[in-house]
Every structure is written in structure tokens, then in C-alpha cells.
Short mmCIF file of C-alpha atoms in Angstrom, two decimals:
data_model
loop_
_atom_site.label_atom_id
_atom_site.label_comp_id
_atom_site.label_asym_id
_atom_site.label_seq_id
_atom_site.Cartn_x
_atom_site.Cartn_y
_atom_site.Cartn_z
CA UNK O 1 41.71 21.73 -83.74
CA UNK O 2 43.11 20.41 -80.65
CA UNK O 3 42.48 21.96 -77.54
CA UNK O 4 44.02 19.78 -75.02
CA UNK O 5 45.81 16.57 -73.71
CA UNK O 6 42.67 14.93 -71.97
CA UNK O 7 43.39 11.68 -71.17
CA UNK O 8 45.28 8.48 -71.24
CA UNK O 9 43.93 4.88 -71.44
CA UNK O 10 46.23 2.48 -69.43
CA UNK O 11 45.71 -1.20 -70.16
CA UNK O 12 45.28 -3.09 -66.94
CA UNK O 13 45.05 -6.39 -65.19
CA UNK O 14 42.92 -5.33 -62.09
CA UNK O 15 41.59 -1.96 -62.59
CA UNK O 16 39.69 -2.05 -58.67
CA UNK O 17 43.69 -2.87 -57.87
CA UNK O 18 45.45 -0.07 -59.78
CA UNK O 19 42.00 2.81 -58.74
CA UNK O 20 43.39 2.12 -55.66
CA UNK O 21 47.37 2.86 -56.21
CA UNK O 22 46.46 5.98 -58.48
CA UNK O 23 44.60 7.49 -55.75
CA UNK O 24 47.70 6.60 -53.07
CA UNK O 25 49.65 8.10 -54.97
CA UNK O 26 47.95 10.97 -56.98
CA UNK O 27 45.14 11.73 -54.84
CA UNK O 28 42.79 10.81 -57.94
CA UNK O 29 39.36 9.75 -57.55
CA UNK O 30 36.74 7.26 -59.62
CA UNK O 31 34.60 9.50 -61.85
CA UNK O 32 32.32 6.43 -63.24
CA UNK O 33 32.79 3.05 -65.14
CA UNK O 34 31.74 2.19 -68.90
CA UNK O 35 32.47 -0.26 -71.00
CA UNK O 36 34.50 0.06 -74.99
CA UNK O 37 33.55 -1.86 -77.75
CA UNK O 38 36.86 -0.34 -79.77
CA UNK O 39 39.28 -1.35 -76.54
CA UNK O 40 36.95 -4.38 -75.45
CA UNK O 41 37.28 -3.30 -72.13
CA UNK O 42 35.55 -2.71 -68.91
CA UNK O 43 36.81 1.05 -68.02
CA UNK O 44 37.50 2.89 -64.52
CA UNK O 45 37.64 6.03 -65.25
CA UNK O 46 39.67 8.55 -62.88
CA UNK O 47 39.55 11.70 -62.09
CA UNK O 48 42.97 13.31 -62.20
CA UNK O 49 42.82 16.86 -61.71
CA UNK O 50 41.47 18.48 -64.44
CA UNK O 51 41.96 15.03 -66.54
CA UNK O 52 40.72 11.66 -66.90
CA UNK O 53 42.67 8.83 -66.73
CA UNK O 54 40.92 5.35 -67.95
CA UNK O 55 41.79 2.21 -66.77
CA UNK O 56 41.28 -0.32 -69.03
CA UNK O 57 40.56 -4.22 -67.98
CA UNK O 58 40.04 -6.74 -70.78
CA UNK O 59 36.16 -8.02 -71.23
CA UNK O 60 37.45 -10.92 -73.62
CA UNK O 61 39.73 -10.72 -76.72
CA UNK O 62 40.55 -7.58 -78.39
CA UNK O 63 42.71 -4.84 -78.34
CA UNK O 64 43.38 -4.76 -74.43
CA UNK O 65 44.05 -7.93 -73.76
CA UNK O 66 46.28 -8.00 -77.32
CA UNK O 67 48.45 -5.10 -75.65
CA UNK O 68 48.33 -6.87 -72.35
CA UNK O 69 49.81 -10.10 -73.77
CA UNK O 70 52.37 -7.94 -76.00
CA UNK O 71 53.29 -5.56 -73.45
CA UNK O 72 52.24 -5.89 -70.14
CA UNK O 73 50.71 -3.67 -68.28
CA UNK O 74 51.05 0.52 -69.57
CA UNK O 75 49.97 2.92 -71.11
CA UNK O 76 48.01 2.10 -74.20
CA UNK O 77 46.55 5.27 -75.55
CA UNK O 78 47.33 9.33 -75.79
CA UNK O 79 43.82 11.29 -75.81
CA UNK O 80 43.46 14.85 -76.82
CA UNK O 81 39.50 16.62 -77.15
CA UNK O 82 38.55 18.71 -79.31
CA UNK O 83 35.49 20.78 -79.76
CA UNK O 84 34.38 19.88 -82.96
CA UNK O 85 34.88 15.89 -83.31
CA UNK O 86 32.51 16.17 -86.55
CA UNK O 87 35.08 18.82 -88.08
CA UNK O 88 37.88 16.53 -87.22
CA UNK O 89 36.16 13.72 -88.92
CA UNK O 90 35.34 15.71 -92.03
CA UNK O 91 39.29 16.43 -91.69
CA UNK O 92 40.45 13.08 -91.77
CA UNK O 93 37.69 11.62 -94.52
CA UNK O 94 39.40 14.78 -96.74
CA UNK O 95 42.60 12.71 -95.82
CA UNK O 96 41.35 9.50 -96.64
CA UNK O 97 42.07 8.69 -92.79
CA UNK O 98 40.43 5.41 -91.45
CA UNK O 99 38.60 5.89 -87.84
CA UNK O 100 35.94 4.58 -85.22
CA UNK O 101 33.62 6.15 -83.04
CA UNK O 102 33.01 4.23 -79.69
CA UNK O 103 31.29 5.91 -76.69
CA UNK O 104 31.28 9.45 -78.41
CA UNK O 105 35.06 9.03 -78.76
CA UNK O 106 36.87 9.09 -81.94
CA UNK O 107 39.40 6.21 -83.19
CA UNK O 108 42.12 7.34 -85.32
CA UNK O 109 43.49 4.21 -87.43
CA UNK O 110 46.62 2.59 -85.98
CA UNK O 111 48.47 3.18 -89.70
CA UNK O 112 47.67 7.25 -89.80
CA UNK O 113 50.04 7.66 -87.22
CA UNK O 114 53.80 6.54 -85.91
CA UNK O 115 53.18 4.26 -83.28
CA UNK O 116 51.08 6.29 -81.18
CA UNK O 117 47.41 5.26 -80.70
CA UNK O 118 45.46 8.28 -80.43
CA UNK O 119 41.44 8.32 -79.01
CA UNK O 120 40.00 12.37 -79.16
CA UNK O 121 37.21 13.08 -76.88
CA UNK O 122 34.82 16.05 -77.40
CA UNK O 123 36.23 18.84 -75.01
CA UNK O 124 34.76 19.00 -71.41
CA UNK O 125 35.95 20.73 -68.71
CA UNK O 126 36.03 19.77 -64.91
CA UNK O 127 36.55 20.68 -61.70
CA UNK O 128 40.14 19.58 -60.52
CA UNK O 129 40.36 16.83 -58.62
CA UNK O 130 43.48 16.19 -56.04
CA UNK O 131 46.96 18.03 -56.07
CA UNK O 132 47.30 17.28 -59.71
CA UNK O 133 46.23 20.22 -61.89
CA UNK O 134 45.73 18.44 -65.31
CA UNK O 135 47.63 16.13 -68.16
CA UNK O 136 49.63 18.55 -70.54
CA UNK O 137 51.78 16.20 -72.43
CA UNK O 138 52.00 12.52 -73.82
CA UNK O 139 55.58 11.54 -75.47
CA UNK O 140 55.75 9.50 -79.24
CA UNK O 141 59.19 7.87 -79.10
CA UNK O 142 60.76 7.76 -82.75
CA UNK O 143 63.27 6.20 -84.05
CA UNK O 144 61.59 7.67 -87.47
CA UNK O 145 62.55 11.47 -88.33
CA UNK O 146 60.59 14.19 -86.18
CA UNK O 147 60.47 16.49 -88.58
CA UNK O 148 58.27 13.89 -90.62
CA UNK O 149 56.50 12.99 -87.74
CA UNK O 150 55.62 17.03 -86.85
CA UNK O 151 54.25 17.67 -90.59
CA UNK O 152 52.27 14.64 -90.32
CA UNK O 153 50.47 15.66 -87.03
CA UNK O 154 49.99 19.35 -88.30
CA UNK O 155 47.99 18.18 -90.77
CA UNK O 156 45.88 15.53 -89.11
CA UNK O 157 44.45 17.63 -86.20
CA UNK O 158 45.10 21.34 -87.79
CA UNK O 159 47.76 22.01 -85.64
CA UNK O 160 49.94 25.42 -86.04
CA UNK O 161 53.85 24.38 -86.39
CA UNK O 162 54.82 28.22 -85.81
CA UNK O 163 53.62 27.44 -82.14
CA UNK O 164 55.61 24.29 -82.32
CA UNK O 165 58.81 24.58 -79.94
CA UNK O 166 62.25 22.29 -80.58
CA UNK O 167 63.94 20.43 -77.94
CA UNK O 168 66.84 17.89 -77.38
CA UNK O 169 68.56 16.47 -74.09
CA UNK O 170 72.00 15.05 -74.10
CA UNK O 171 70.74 13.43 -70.94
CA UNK O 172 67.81 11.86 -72.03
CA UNK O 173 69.21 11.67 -75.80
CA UNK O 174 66.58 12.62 -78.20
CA UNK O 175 66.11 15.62 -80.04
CA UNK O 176 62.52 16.90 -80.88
CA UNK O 177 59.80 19.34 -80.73
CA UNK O 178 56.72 19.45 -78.48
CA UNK O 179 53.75 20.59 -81.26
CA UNK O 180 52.13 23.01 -78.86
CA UNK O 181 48.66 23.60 -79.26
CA UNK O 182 47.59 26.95 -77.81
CA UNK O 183 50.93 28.45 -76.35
CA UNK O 184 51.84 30.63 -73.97
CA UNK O 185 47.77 30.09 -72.61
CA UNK O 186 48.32 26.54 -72.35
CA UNK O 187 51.03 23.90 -72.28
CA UNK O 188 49.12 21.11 -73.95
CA UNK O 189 51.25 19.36 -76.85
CA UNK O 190 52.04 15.72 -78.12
CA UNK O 191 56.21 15.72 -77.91
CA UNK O 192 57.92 14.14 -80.37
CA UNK O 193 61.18 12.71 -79.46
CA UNK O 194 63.52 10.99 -81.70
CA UNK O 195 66.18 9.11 -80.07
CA UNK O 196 70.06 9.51 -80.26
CA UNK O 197 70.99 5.99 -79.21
CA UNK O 198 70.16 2.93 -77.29
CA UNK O 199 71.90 3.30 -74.46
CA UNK O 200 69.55 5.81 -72.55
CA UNK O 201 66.47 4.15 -71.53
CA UNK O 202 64.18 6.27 -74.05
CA UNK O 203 66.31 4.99 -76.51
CA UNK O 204 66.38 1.50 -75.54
CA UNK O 205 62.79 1.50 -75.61
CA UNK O 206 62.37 2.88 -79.06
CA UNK O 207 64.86 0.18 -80.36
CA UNK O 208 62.80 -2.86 -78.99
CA UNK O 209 59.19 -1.24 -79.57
CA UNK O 210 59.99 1.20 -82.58
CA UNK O 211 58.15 4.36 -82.72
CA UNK O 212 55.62 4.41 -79.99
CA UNK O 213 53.72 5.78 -76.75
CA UNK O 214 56.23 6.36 -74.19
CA UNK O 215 54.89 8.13 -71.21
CA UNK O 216 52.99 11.24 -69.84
CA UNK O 217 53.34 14.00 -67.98
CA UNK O 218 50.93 15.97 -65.54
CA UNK O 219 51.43 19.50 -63.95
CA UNK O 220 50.58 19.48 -60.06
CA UNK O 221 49.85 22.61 -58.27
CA UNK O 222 50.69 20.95 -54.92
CA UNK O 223 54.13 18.93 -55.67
CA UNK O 224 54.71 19.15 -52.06
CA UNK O 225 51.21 16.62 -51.46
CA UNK O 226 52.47 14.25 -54.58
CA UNK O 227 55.85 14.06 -53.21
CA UNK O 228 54.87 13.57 -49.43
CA UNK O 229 52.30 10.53 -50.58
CA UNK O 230 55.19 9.29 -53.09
CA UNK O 231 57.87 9.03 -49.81
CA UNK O 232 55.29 7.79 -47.49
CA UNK O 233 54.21 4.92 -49.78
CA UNK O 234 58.08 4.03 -50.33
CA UNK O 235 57.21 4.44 -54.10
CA UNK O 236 60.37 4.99 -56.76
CA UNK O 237 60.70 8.06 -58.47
CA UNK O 238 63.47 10.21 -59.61
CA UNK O 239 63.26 14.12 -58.77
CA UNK O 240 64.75 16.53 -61.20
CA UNK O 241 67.05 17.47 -58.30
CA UNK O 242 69.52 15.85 -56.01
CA UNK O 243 67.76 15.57 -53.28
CA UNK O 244 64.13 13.24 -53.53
CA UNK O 245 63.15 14.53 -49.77
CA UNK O 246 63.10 18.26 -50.38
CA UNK O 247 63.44 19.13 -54.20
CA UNK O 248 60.84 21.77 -54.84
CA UNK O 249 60.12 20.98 -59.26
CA UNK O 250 58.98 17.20 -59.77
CA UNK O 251 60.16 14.47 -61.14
CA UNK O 252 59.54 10.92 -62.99
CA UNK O 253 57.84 8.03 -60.82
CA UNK O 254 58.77 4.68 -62.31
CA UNK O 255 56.61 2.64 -64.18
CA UNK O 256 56.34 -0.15 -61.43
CA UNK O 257 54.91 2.35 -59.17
CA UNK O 258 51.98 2.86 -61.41
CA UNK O 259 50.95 -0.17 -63.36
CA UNK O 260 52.94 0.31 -66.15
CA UNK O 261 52.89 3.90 -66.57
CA UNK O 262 56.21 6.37 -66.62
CA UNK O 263 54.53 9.84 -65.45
CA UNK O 264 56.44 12.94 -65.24
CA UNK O 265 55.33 15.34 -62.84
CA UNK O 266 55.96 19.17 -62.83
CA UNK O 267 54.95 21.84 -60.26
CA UNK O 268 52.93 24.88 -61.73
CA UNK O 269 54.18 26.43 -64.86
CA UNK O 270 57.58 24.56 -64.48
CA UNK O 271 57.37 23.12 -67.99
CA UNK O 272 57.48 26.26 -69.65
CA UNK O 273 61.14 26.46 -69.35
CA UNK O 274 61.88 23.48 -71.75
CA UNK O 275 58.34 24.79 -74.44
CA UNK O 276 60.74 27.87 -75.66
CA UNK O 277 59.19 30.39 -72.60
CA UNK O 278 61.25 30.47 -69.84
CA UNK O 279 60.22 33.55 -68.88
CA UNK O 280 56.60 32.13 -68.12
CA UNK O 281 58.29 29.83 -65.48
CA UNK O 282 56.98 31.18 -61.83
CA UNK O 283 59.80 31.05 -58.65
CA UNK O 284 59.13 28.31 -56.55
#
């Protein structure tokens, strides 16, 4: 029932403040602002390619300024869309799954799931906006099993595990799978990565926060822009290469960079050769 990763909510101090470093560095632009009852917030909402990314400033106490005194600044919420949010909802009543529904957004309770706060939108689509093409991917850490976790998900949003696709790094350590949701048309997925130890920084997270959001990943269809606007702001990141002037695939920009947020960035169709189809992956 889910068609695609749609969103993030990222739990800021200044959201005028981080509009402005978003766009620096990602080219994206303010789509409108709203307010959330469920988040207590004031939003920003971007435009990121395809996506939307909202940036969420406390309006009093509640669940933004909770995260904000817990964690900091970050990300604070994975959204997917669907197009039928009253099927989902009849999906997780059969369930006996708690909710809200803010803003035409649904709520899934914090307990249905392992540490990753989910918000499902009803599917929209939108002109792209910037060098980024759209949001494919947000990553639930685990220190609990991911085979558990995977069954779990299939069930809550009708998801397909034959599509599913397992993965593991030794250099990352975590193994996994990334629960596709419409593969090879899309790469869309929530990956679920259970750690291996605590000395690789995935896995020190997990061990402080437990299972959680970790960070997101976009696809860009002009790398070259992204990188250019990462080097001429001075900005950290790590490309998937050796070399951060010229490598032609992507890489990671660091949390600092971005309020909070560790994005993974991929040129066109890259992904596809760690989703179990490397022979969708175009030559750069």
C-alpha cells in the first residue's frame, strides 16, 4: 500500500536558518508553511526534488521540542504516501493499531513500530525541484532482529517481502534488507539495518538510542551541481570514492552540515546496485 518515500520531518531550532542551508546546499526551495497539532510545530516545508522535506520548529511543548531537548537537532520522522490513507486506516484498526490524523496526514503510534516514527501522506506528485530527483530511502537502525522487524512492516502497510532485497556491509556493519516497495520501477523502501557492533558509527548509534531513525537518502540527477555547492560551501561529506573533488556516484554529507540530518546522496539509478539489480545501474 505504499507507494513511496515522501518525506522527512526534521526537528529544528530555526527553521528560516536551516531553509536557508538546505537550499545552499541542495538547491531546495520553500513550498509553503503550516502548522501540526500532532508535532506542535510551526512547519517549513521544502521542496526537494520530487520530495518534501518539513522543517519542524517547536510552537510550545510537545513532541518537537521533546525530541529537541532529547536529541538535538535531526531527523525526527520517515514519511511514506500512499493512495488510499482510508484503506491504510481500515488496515491498522483490523490490527488494533493506534493512530492520528493531523493536516490530512496519518500518525502511526510510536509502540506499532521499532523506533521509527512514521507520518504517511496521501500520494501527490510534483514537479522536481533542484538537482535532487526525489527521497527513495529512510534507514531504521536495530539492534532488534530484522527479520522481525521486516514481517512486522509487511503487514502494517501491505508490503510484498518477495520484492524485499537483503543486504549487509562489513564496512558499515549491519546486515539487513531494504523492503522495496515497487521494484525494479522504483527504488522506494524503508531499510532495515541491524547492527554488528558498536564500533562503526551506525552501530554506536543504535547502542546509545536503540532501534531508531537513522538517516535518509535522496537520488540526484545532477551529482555534479550537489557536489560543486557541497565544495564551494566548505561543507563535510564523505564521497563513496577516494577522491571528494571529482568522484562521479555520491556520497554521505555529515549531519553538522545539515541540522542534524545524515543524507546519503546517489547519482541516477546508482542505488540499484546494492537493491539486488545491478544490472539496472546506468554508466556514469
Amino acid at each position: 500500500m505504499l507507494d513511496r518515500c515522501d518525506r522527512v520531518q526534521i526537528a529544528v531550532h530555526d527553521a528560516a536558518k536551516a531553509a536557508q542551508r538546505f537550499g545552499q546546499l541542495l538547491g531546495s526551495q520553500v513550498a509553503r508553511h503550516d502548522h501540526s497539532r500532532h508535532l506542535s510545530a510551526k512547519r517549513t516545508i521544502l521542496a526537494v526534488g520530487e520530495s518534501e522535506f518539513e522543517l519542524c520548529e517547536p510552537d510550545g511543548a510537545g513532541l518537537t521540542q521533546d525530541f529537541l531537548s532529547r536529541r538535538g537537532e535531526g531527523l525526527m520522522t520517515a514519511g511514506y504516501c500512499t493512495a488510499d490513507l482510508d484503506g491504510m486506516v481500515k488496515r491498522w484498526e483490523g490490527l488494533g493499531i493506534g493512530y492520528d490524523r493531523d493536516n490530512g496526514q496519518l500518525y502511526l503510534a510510536n509502540d506499532a513500530t521499532f523506533g521509527l516514527p512514521i507520518v504517511i501522506s496521501e500520494s501527490t506528485y510534483r514537479p522536481r525541484v533542484g538537482p535532487v530527483s526525489f527521497l527513495y530511502e529512510t534507514t531504521n537502525t536495530l539492534m532488534s532482529d530484522w527479520r522481525r522487524v521486516a514481517a512486522v512492516y509487511a503487514g502494517l502497510f501491505g508490503l510484498d517481502p518477495s520484492r524485499f532485497s537483503e543486504i549487509g556491509s562489513e564496512r558499515f556493519g549491519y546486515i539487513g534488507t531494504l523492503t522495496l516497495f515497487d521494484p525494479p520501477n522504483r527504488l522506494d523502501r524503508i531499510e532495515l539495518s541491524q547492527v554488528t557492533d558498536n564500533v562503526h558509527s551506525m552501530g554506536r548509534y543504535a547502542h546509545k538510542h536503540g532501534d531508531s531513525l537513522y538517516m535518509c537518502y535522496v537520488e540526484v540527477h545532477d551529482w555534479p551541481n550537489v557536489r560543486q555547492r557541497l565544495l564551494d560551501a566548505n561543507a563535510r561529506y564523505t564521497p563513496r570514492g577516494s577522491d571528494p573533488v571529482t568522484d562521479p556516484d555520491g556520497g554521505w554529507i555529515h549531519p553538522k552540515e545539515l541540522h542534524g540530518v545524515l543524507l546519503g546522496v546517489s547519482r541516477t539509478g546508482l542505488a540499484w546496485d546494492w537493491s539486488g539489480r545491478e544490472e539496472l545501474v546506468p554508466p556514469v
